[in-house]
Structures are given as C-alpha cells and as structure tokens.
Amino acid sequence: MAAREFFKIGRGPSLDRRRFLLAGGAAAVLGAGGVKPAFALAGDREALTSSHWGAFRARVVDGRLVSVAPFERDPFPTAMIQNFPSILYDKSRIAKPMARKSWLEKREKADGADRGREAFVELEWDQALDLAAEEMQRVKDSYGNEAFYAASYGWASGGRFHACDEMMNRLYALYGGYVDDLTNYSFGAGMVLLPHLLGSSQAIGGPFTTWPSLVQNTQLIVMFGGATFKNAQITWGGSGEHTTEKWLRQCHAAGIEMISINPVREDEVVALDMEWQPIRPNSDVALMLALCHTLLTEGLADLAFVERYTVGFAKVRPYILGESDGQPKDADWAASVTQVPADWIRNLARKMAAKRSMIMTAWSLQRARYGEQPWWGTILLAAMLGQIGLPGGGFGFSYTSINGYAFPPSSFNVPGFPRGRNPVKTRIPVARIADMLLQPGAEFEFNGRQMTYPDIRMIHWAGGNPFHHHQDLNRLTRAWAKPETVIVHEPWWTPTARRADLVLPATTTLERNDIGASPRDRYVFAMPQLVAPVGQARNDFDICADIAERLGYRADFTEGRDEMGWLRHLYARAGERAVVEGIVLPDFDTFWSEGMIVLPRPEDDYIYLADFRADPEANALRTPSGRIELFSEKIAAMGYDDCPGQATWLEPEEWLGRAGEEAPLHLISSHPQHRLHSQMDNGPLARASKIQGREPLWLHPDDAAPRGLKTGEVARLFNDRGACQVGVIVSDRVTPGVAMLQEGAWIDPQEPGVPGSIDKHGNPNLVTKDIGTSRLGQGCTAQTALVQIEKLEGPLPEVTAYDPPEVA
Ligand SMILES: Nc1nc2c(c(=O)[nH]1)N[C@H]1C(S)=C(S)[C@@H](COP(=O)(O)OP(=O)(O)OC[C@H]3O[C@@H](n4cnc5c(=O)[nH]c(N)nc54)[C@H](O)[C@@H]3O)O[C@H]1N2
Ligand SMILES: Nc1nc2c(c(=O)[nH]1)N[C@H]1C(S)=C(S)[C@@H](COP(=O)(O)OP(=O)(O)OC[C@H]3O[C@@H](n4cnc5c(=O)[nH]c(N)nc54)[C@H](O)[C@@H]3O)O[C@H]1N2
Ligand SMILES: [Mo]
C-alpha cells in the first residue's frame, strides 16, 4: 500500500503543509507498527472500529466476535472495550420484535400503568412494523403531530450514520413533525447560562485554551470537581486517542500545582500528587464568592481587567462585601457554608492571584439545584483574577468531564444523518419530561420564555434509557403510564425497553457499517460490519425506512440510498467541508479499504478569549454589552428568584446545611467507572464491581459505623421519593455526610411497574429529585438529594435486572 500525503493549504503558516496520512501508509511513515486494514467481509477477520469508548481492534472467528484489543496509537485505552464480546451475545439481547400483551389486544385502551409488569408477545417483523405505522397514523389523525415525543435523547452509539436520535427525528420530521427537546442532561443549565455571560457556550464545547498552553504556562490548576480519569475514558462519537489523561499527566510532569475541590477523592488525586480539599456538595459558589472577597479586600483583584472587559461589577461588589444583604461573603462565612477552612480559602485566593492560574469546573457542579451559580461564580472569579485570555490562564468547563474537549479550532467533521426540518416548534428542556407527561397544557418558564407542555400521546425512543437517566424514577413511572403508545428500539432488555408497548430489536455498531468521527479527535474510522445481526435485530435505519414505507414516504426518508449509499454520501459531503479547511480526503473506497484517516489537526496553542483581550471593541462578545457580564441585566429582568442577575449563593432545598434525621446524607451520583451510563452494565467489568449483585455505594467510616455497616454488606438507600438496595464500600475517599453511588445500574424493582417498589439493584435515580436547576436553565439536578441509609439483614431477593421479561 502506497503511503499517501495530503496537504493542508492556505490557512496560515501554523496549519500549512501538515502531513495527513492514511492508515495503510501510516504504519510505514509514522512507524506506528501493526496498523492493519479491515479485511474483507467473510470468515475470520480482524478489523479496526470506533466507539464512544475509543477505537479498538475486533477479532472475529467463525463469524463470532471473540476478542478485542486496544488501538495501538491510543495512549490511554479503556478496559471497558473488553465488554464487547460478552455483551454482544448476552442473554439480555432482545431476540425478536415484541409487544406488551394487553396493548397488543387493546392498543390505546390498554392500561399504561401495566407497562413494566406485563408479559410480552413475540411478533414477526412485518407485523411489528405494521403496528408501528398504524399507531403513528392513528395518533396523527386523532391528535396531530404535537402528540408525538420523538426527541429520543440518549447516548446511543458512535457512528455518524446510524445515529439514533437523528433517525427518530427524521422519521417524524418527514411525517409532519414531533415535539423535540432542548439542551441536555450533561450541561443543560450551563449551556443556557453561558451565552448570556460570554456570548457563546464555547467554554463548554470548545475550542478553549488548549493543553499545550497549560503545560507551558500554567502554574496552578484549581479544579472544582477534580479531574476524574474515569470520565476521560469516553468521547462522544469516539476517538482514536484518549488525550485528556495524557495531558493531565504532562501538566503534572511540568510541575503544575493541582488542587481538587471535591467531596470525593478520585483516582487522579494520588496519581497527580494533587491536594484534595473536600467540600460540602452544592456549596461551591459560596467558596468562589469568598475567594473573590479575599481578592477584593486584600487588593489582589485585577480591577483594571474587570473595568475594561466586564460589566456589572458595581452591582456584584456590594453583594461580595455584604453591603447589599448584610452578609459579607468572606472566608469565615464560606467556611460555615462549605466546611472548607477559612484560612485555606484565603491562602488559595492569594496563591491564585500570585500565580498563572487556570480554573477548571466540572459539569457535575451545574447538575444540581441552582446549578447555574457555580458556573457563574467560576467566571466571576476568573474575571477578578484578570487572567482570562492569557496563555494558560482563565477558566474552562470541559477539561475534565469527558475526553478530548480542549481541541484546536477546526470546522471539519463528517456530517451526520440529516434530521430533516421539523414543522412542529414545540420543545421542552429535556429534563422536564415527567413534568410534560404529567401536566399537559401547564405553563412553565425557561430562559425568559413562557412555554406550555404539549399533550403527548405517543413516545418513540431509540438510543436512550430514560429509566436510567431521568431523576425520581417513581415519578417517571407514573408519568410514563399516561401516553397511549410507547415504542422503543433497543439491542438489550433495558429498563426502558421493558416499559414499552412495542419493542423493536436493534443492531449494535458491530453488526452494521458506519463511519466513526468526532470533532474532538484527529481520526476518521471505517466501522465495518463485523458480525451478522444477533437474533432478529435490524438497523434503526431499516426499521425507520420500513415504517416510512408503510406511511408512504420511504423515498423521502432514504433519499434512495441504502446503508453504503449513505456512507458514501456523508463521506463525499465531508470531503466538501474538508476542502474549506484545506484538507483533501482520499476517495471513499480507499478510505474504506484502508480503514482509517488521520487528519492534520494541529496541536497548536489556542487561547480562549485572547482576541477579546487584545481588542475588546473589535472582538466584542455576543453579549448585550459586548463584554463579560458579571451582572446580566437580561437575566435580572426575567425576575427569577432561583436565578438572579449575578452569581449568588442560594441555599438548595436539599443539601447538608438542611439535612435532618430523616435524610442526613447527601447523595452524589457520579458517572460510572465501568460503564457508559447504563451501557455495559450487563458487561463483565461492571458486574465484577457489584457487591452481592448490587451497585456499590461509598460511605465514610464515620457514617458507616453508627449504621453497623461494613464493606461487602447490603443496605437500603432511601428517602421519601424512593428506595434501592446497594452494596456498601466503607471508605475515607468520601467526606463524612456524603454518599456516592454511580449512575446507570439497570433498575430492577421488586414489584415491577409499581411506583414506590424498592429497586433491588442500586440505581440512584430512585432517590434523586425531579426539579429544574432554575427557571433559567431547567437543567437536570441529579446531584441534589438528601438520603438515609440502613443496613439490610436477612435473605436478599435475587437481582434479575438482566433477565429477559416473561414472554406469553
Ligand atoms: N443520577 C444521575 N442520573 C443521570 C446523570 C447523573 O450524573 N446522575 N447524568 C445524566 C447524563 S449527563 C446523561 S448524558 C444521561 C445519559 O443517559 P442515556 O444516554 O439514556 O444513557 P445510556 O445508558 O447511554 O443509554 C443509551 C441507550 O441506547 C442504547 N443503544 C446503543 N446503541 C444503540 C443503537 O444503535 N440503536 C438503538 N436503538 N439503541 C442503542 C443502549 O443500549 C442504551 O440503552 O444520564 C443522566 N442521568
Ligand atoms: N466512565 C464514564 N465516563 C463518562 C460518562 C460515563 O457514563 N462513564 N459519561 C459522560 C457524560 S455523558 C458526562 S455528562 C460526563 C459527566 O462529567 P461530570 O459531570 O464532570 O462527572 P461526574 O462523575 O458526575 O462528576 C465529576 C466529579 O464531580 C464531583 N462532584 C459532584 N458534586 C460536586 C459538588 O457539588 N462540588 C464539587 N466540587 N464536586 C462535585 C464528583 O465527586 C466527581 O468526582 O462524563 C462523561 N464521561
Ligand atoms: Mo451527559
């Protein structure tokens, strides 16, 4: 195979003539070794593919996936890829299309409250597709397109073409429309807030100040929420290289001081010699305000920066000093709120002002009640330090929550499957789903807008698991009983699939052809089909196309292309976009047979807001003032007491400052070490981590002892919203008063479908609260929950989370 070179042209010297190599040639030219192309589609083979967990090599023997190996260029591959061979064939795979028994008999007259507790009936594909089309037709005729909820939120799987929510959105867009969602669970509050303060959400999605700038210039990194290695295992859309841990280690090697402010001592604290400062959950904004107070009162604040580049400090200053409300936000005050020692706070403020400091705030902080505030506090603190726009200084929100977000600017990506234009304009902030189902017609506020919940009669979901991801699952169980029809496409019998009327078995990435590409990464991967579909699984695309055919718009849906036709089409469009960046892509067949492209993505410095700093008039921000809004007149004018016009300490309804006897502990439900949300919960890694089959919960010795709890025992975690069983790990890695249970265990109610039934398996969303961050962001508040824990004695029920449901 000949090495190929492609050149970047004409975008300035730094991007000029970067070499751009194909996989086949790369082995020779870059000396990476062992980079092999995908083999032809027959018999035993080995091929490279991509996933949210990163690229990996898959080995197929006799048509069966037998093993996987990390991609040799990935410096930090995740062990999670080892789950693939097992979960692909797990007994939890859905073998055939199925319908809930009474729904099949009575359709919309069946009782929705029986979802999740009733047996299923096996169907033939034709019958299942007829049913789906009939229901779409019936609901449209009876209630109109506003009765469809087809937003289909979820992580689905990597691959630009077989993208679930795009498929769902297009199926309904071309059918006259559907109710869609706004924002996300990850950083919903932050993405609404930041445009008001900074004119864009670039500080989340990138590009923002890149790692080389940090390695070379930063002296101190203050991390609110730490820098969890576990989260850096994942890139939305896949990656060739896990770079976040690599860069964090380079920062450490460069001697940068790092401080993790986190109720939990995560792995990186030891690995990177970090200082660990525990804090009460949900109280970070108080700490940030106190750091500002010290800067201001000790003459350390960069008031010249504040004056030139921000607006509103005249209103913020009296709040910090306590002139407006009688409470100076000084370190002593913050110590009582956060339990971070006052001297430590003062010293940190002095250190941050003396050094080149970068503030990294995790997404988790805003997935809490009043979650807008710690992000606003981050920007206020960074502005008062005056290092925004300087090399290695300022702030960023996505350095540590996920892999690869601090990337250099580039507009290139392989386009995804087109969603089509949705004629229905009704939307909900995504985390308000239960409110919508329970209160059709009710009004609510969101980011200054008055909105109304639609009356949803039919839900169609592919690639998401709301019965893991939503808060207060007992409430969702009640809400989920209301629609007349629920259709779910799933590879596995997840809790959501079990709660559907019509279940359509979907393929996974290994059973179909796709293209893997993420804008956070330099690689484009062929994702060749490696094995035949398991059971009767079909591609979401084919399912949707066959439904569209029954409703008379197949040709519109497919545009006359089959799977490979779409891959060629998307790739050709990527080629057009690439040209704008000065990149020439190889032809599709070359790409497909060689398996991989490495793009010339430079690792040059990019410094967020450097241009604004250089010339704030010419490079004004897209905020009302053109500057950083420390006080936002626009937000203040909304009149929301849950999100005032400036960074404010607001006491959540549930936090340790208000804990009582009934619920004395604060539960944090972090993202899981051994899974991606609920994906791979049925895999060997996650299963090996369970305690007596239950999800492990971390508890401090001081909280375990009075409850008589020891590591390895099973406990009941509960509050007035619900309960679940957990396995206990007693550890001083969590602070006293805090319990940590990672999200994503498949709920397994002792009495399926009955709201209030205890979950035998340990999903935190049995006890989390279903309320928006504020009327501004309406984001998810999973990190705000007070709970109680008690020891469980006597025989335990068997965990049946992965057993297929009863088939009548
Ligand atoms: N308590 C608590 N809850 C949380 C969070 C928290 O921090 N704490 N975090 C929240 C956040 S940030 C997020 S992003 C959400 C994530 O919530 P989800 O995105 O819903 O979680 P996943 O488990 O990734 O669900 C994806 C589903 O898609 C299925 N799937 C994968 N590939 C395909 C495919 O090709 N076709 C079809 N039809 N299905 C496929 C998988 O089997 C899986 O069931 O969870 C939220 N929930
Ligand atoms: N392995 C793995 N990685 C993932 C995912 C996954 O499911 N599995 N999901 C991906 C997705 S969709 C997302 S949105 C991101 C989420 O990224 P994050 O939101 O950053 O992740 P979390 O693990 O919820 O929380 C990160 C840290 O914040 C700390 N923390 C929680 N509450 C507080 C608080 O009030 N104050 C402070 N100072 N710290 C707090 C937790 O202890 C934890 O160590 O992760 C991504 N990466
Ligand atoms: Mo997320």
XYZ file of C-alpha atoms in Angstrom, residues 443-800:
358
model
C -47.210 26.618 31.598
C -43.593 26.830 32.648
C -40.706 29.212 32.295
C -37.416 28.653 30.567
C -34.692 31.180 29.854
C -37.039 34.137 29.800
C -39.718 32.393 27.802
C -43.199 31.325 28.855
C -43.797 27.842 27.438
C -46.584 25.246 27.502
C -46.303 21.489 27.862
C -47.821 19.611 24.930
C -50.246 16.706 25.318
C -48.124 13.697 24.386
C -49.972 10.555 23.267
C -47.106 8.599 21.788
C -43.427 8.204 22.645
C -40.942 6.727 20.195
C -37.414 6.255 21.520
C -34.205 4.809 20.141
C -30.762 5.027 21.699
C -31.650 6.301 25.167
C -32.601 4.858 28.507
C -34.858 7.291 30.398
C -35.497 4.653 33.067
C -31.889 5.026 33.988
C -31.243 8.659 33.089
C -34.175 10.572 34.490
C -34.458 11.694 38.097
C -37.120 10.400 40.517
C -37.956 7.225 38.604
C -41.060 6.580 40.682
C -42.424 9.848 39.373
C -41.387 8.902 35.837
C -43.181 5.566 36.280
C -46.404 7.456 36.972
C -45.796 9.816 34.068
C -44.861 7.001 31.668
C -48.259 5.360 32.280
C -50.011 8.261 30.552
C -49.213 8.032 26.815
C -51.278 5.646 24.709
C -48.309 4.146 22.907
C -44.619 3.711 23.654
C -42.281 2.287 21.011
C -38.653 1.564 21.871
C -35.811 0.331 19.670
C -33.099 -1.357 21.749
C -30.434 -4.010 21.411
C -30.931 -5.029 25.060
C -33.748 -5.522 27.548
C -33.024 -2.291 29.380
C -35.494 -0.927 31.920
C -36.888 1.350 29.197
C -37.350 -1.491 26.702
C -39.244 -3.428 29.382
C -41.569 -0.443 29.793
C -42.522 -0.210 26.101
C -45.612 -1.422 24.270
C -43.723 -2.304 21.147
C -40.075 -3.360 21.364
C -38.018 -3.448 18.179
C -34.627 -5.191 18.455
C -31.808 -3.023 17.107
C -28.325 -3.906 15.918
C -25.195 -2.615 17.628
C -22.317 -0.956 15.777
C -20.546 -4.277 15.252
C -23.495 -5.574 13.232
C -23.569 -2.780 10.624
C -21.377 -0.438 8.563
C -20.702 3.106 9.668
C -18.171 5.936 9.843
C -16.686 6.960 13.171
C -15.600 10.580 13.524
C -15.624 13.072 16.335
C -14.667 16.733 16.081
C -12.656 16.177 19.294
C -10.257 13.891 17.520
C -7.917 13.637 14.543
C -9.159 10.310 13.236
C -11.875 9.174 10.898
C -12.575 5.440 11.133
C -14.309 2.973 8.904
C -16.614 0.935 11.129
C -17.135 -2.184 9.026
C -19.820 -4.690 9.831
C -18.043 -7.472 11.712
C -20.729 -9.978 12.531
C -24.228 -10.814 11.337
C -27.064 -9.212 13.299
C -27.691 -11.050 16.551
C -31.099 -12.712 16.715
C -33.522 -10.817 14.533
C -32.001 -7.423 15.259
C -32.274 -4.849 12.483
C -30.664 -1.470 11.878
C -32.606 1.532 13.155
C -32.316 2.927 9.643
C -34.023 -0.079 8.085
C -36.687 -0.119 10.777
C -37.457 3.559 10.160
C -37.347 3.180 6.376
C -39.818 0.276 6.521
C -42.155 2.262 8.758
C -41.892 5.240 6.389
C -42.698 2.933 3.500
C -45.919 1.857 5.163
C -46.833 5.511 5.600
C -45.928 6.401 2.022
C -42.642 8.295 2.378
C -39.860 5.755 2.175
C -38.147 7.533 -0.693
C -38.146 10.821 1.227
C -36.705 9.108 4.264
C -33.953 7.219 2.490
C -33.404 9.659 -0.400
C -32.989 6.462 -2.379
C -29.820 5.436 -0.548
C -29.065 2.230 1.289
C -26.526 1.928 4.108
C -23.399 2.021 1.937
C -25.000 4.648 -0.269
C -25.394 6.879 2.793
C -21.838 6.282 3.932
C -20.552 7.305 0.525
C -22.823 10.336 0.533
C -21.831 11.533 4.018
C -18.196 10.930 3.203
C -18.493 12.946 -0.006
C -20.049 15.810 1.967
C -17.221 15.550 4.484
C -14.837 15.920 1.584
C -16.523 19.188 0.567
C -16.206 20.522 4.096
C -12.602 19.356 4.289
C -11.665 21.418 1.274
C -12.624 24.571 3.179
C -10.010 23.597 5.755
C -7.508 22.824 3.056
C -7.736 19.074 3.500
C -8.114 16.675 0.606
C -9.733 13.387 1.572
C -8.917 10.161 -0.236
C -11.736 8.611 -2.245
C -14.251 6.556 -0.315
C -13.069 3.140 -1.464
C -9.527 3.900 -0.431
C -10.692 5.138 2.947
C -12.946 2.129 3.431
C -10.360 -0.461 2.498
C -7.584 1.167 4.490
C -9.836 1.679 7.475
C -8.673 4.984 8.874
C -7.692 8.556 8.116
C -5.593 10.791 10.320
C -6.494 14.433 9.894
C -3.938 17.213 10.063
C -5.351 18.653 13.238
C -2.724 20.913 14.709
C -1.878 20.805 18.368
C -1.011 24.490 18.342
C -1.897 26.748 21.183
C -5.307 28.235 21.178
C -6.104 30.702 23.909
C -9.721 31.254 24.684
C -10.710 34.957 24.573
C -7.179 36.068 23.630
C -8.583 38.069 20.730
C -11.140 39.692 23.011
C -8.414 40.577 25.455
C -6.295 42.048 22.694
C -9.100 44.230 21.388
C -12.419 44.120 23.232
C -14.038 46.575 20.826
C -13.097 44.851 17.596
C -13.694 41.412 19.094
C -16.701 42.234 21.233
C -18.512 39.252 22.738
C -22.015 38.450 21.556
C -23.489 39.591 24.878
C -25.771 42.637 25.171
C -22.806 44.711 26.382
C -20.182 43.053 24.203
C -18.277 42.308 27.439
C -18.299 39.552 30.027
C -21.498 40.025 32.005
C -20.750 39.658 35.707
C -24.195 41.101 36.219
C -26.716 40.295 33.470
C -29.476 42.870 33.113
C -31.217 40.458 30.798
C -31.321 37.638 33.334
C -32.202 40.056 36.141
C -35.138 41.314 34.059
C -36.527 37.776 33.908
C -37.247 38.212 37.599
C -36.327 34.666 38.614
C -35.644 34.346 42.329
C -33.996 30.997 41.534
C -31.514 32.666 39.188
C -30.885 36.339 39.942
C -28.791 38.666 37.786
C -25.412 37.776 39.297
C -23.576 34.849 40.880
C -25.418 34.256 44.132
C -25.334 31.753 46.953
C -28.800 30.185 47.043
C -29.448 27.500 49.597
C -30.847 24.361 47.916
C -33.927 22.739 49.438
C -31.789 19.630 49.936
C -28.165 19.942 50.988
C -26.175 19.165 54.110
C -26.937 22.571 55.598
C -30.568 21.488 55.834
C -30.133 17.783 56.494
C -32.366 16.333 59.179
C -32.739 12.994 60.893
C -34.862 11.518 58.156
C -32.367 12.199 55.403
C -28.983 13.110 56.904
C -26.677 12.254 53.988
C -26.043 13.961 50.637
C -26.026 11.554 47.694
C -23.727 12.189 44.752
C -24.427 10.045 41.703
C -21.290 10.368 39.607
C -20.651 8.927 36.202
C -19.616 5.311 36.347
C -16.081 3.961 36.208
C -17.033 0.700 34.481
C -19.871 1.745 32.186
C -21.121 4.497 29.950
C -24.258 5.369 31.883
C -26.353 2.200 31.675
C -24.459 0.849 28.681
C -22.324 -2.165 29.601
C -23.975 -2.579 32.971
C -24.550 -6.119 31.714
C -20.845 -6.495 30.898
C -18.239 -8.363 32.938
C -16.448 -5.253 34.216
C -19.474 -3.655 35.789
C -20.745 -6.988 37.078
C -17.445 -7.732 38.750
C -17.705 -4.442 40.625
C -21.084 -5.268 42.178
C -21.457 -6.269 45.781
C -23.775 -9.240 46.249
C -25.106 -8.271 42.839
C -25.796 -4.680 43.906
C -24.236 -1.424 42.753
C -21.580 -0.260 45.221
C -22.223 2.825 47.333
C -19.318 4.623 49.006
C -19.726 5.780 52.572
C -17.343 7.333 55.090
C -16.376 5.204 58.137
C -17.981 7.807 60.432
C -21.299 7.298 58.672
C -20.966 3.544 58.281
C -20.139 2.782 61.935
C -23.342 4.112 63.560
C -25.343 2.185 60.959
C -23.429 -1.002 61.660
C -22.320 -1.152 58.025
C -19.212 -2.874 56.719
C -17.718 -3.187 53.261
C -19.402 -6.007 51.363
C -22.753 -5.714 53.086
C -26.033 -4.680 51.522
C -28.001 -1.627 52.598
C -31.201 0.170 51.767
C -30.754 3.671 50.366
C -33.938 5.699 50.636
C -35.795 8.937 51.118
C -39.405 9.978 50.703
C -39.148 9.591 46.914
C -37.977 6.006 46.720
C -35.550 3.295 47.715
C -32.965 0.941 46.307
C -30.611 -1.727 47.573
C -26.899 -1.053 47.350
C -23.679 -2.835 48.216
C -21.547 -0.921 50.705
C -17.932 0.189 50.405
C -16.697 1.930 53.536
C -14.011 4.411 52.559
C -12.444 7.659 53.605
C -12.404 8.661 49.944
C -15.774 10.270 50.538
C -16.216 13.018 53.100
C -18.395 12.449 56.135
C -22.043 13.152 55.371
C -21.647 12.252 51.691
C -22.602 9.006 49.963
C -21.544 8.249 46.408
C -23.413 5.860 44.118
C -22.503 5.868 40.430
C -25.365 6.221 37.969
C -26.501 3.614 35.455
C -27.407 0.315 37.177
C -30.436 -1.187 35.417
C -33.353 -0.737 37.764
C -34.845 -3.981 38.953
C -37.928 -3.282 41.067
C -39.008 -5.946 43.475
C -42.549 -5.332 42.203
C -42.077 -4.358 38.565
C -44.098 -1.405 37.308
C -45.326 -0.439 40.769
C -44.337 3.102 41.750
C -42.612 3.049 45.123
C -41.315 -0.511 44.839
C -37.729 -0.921 46.032
C -35.123 -1.354 43.301
C -33.033 -4.432 44.080
C -30.050 -3.290 42.031
C -28.999 0.229 43.081
C -29.963 3.000 40.665
C -29.556 6.434 42.299
C -32.478 7.864 40.372
C -34.863 6.139 42.748
C -33.985 8.852 45.267
C -32.917 11.874 43.186
C -35.187 14.850 42.801
C -37.001 15.786 39.585
C -36.835 19.561 39.622
C -35.110 22.016 37.300
C -31.883 23.821 38.195
C -33.871 27.067 37.951
C -36.367 28.696 35.623
C -33.405 29.907 33.608
C -31.732 26.615 32.716
C -34.297 23.951 33.707
C -31.374 21.533 33.777
C -31.137 18.161 35.489
C -30.442 18.283 39.241
C -29.251 14.749 39.889
C -26.550 15.899 42.320
C -29.046 17.389 44.784
C -30.542 14.700 47.022
C -30.623 14.014 50.735
C -30.926 10.360 51.681
C -30.816 7.882 54.524
C -29.087 4.500 54.552
C -29.850 1.490 56.720
C -28.452 -1.990 56.954
C -30.443 -4.766 55.283
C -30.480 -8.084 57.041
C -31.930 -11.449 56.207
C -32.188 -13.133 52.825
C -31.899 -10.889 49.820
C -34.015 -11.188 46.688
C -32.164 -12.230 43.557
C -31.134 -9.440 41.171
C -32.912 -10.121 37.887
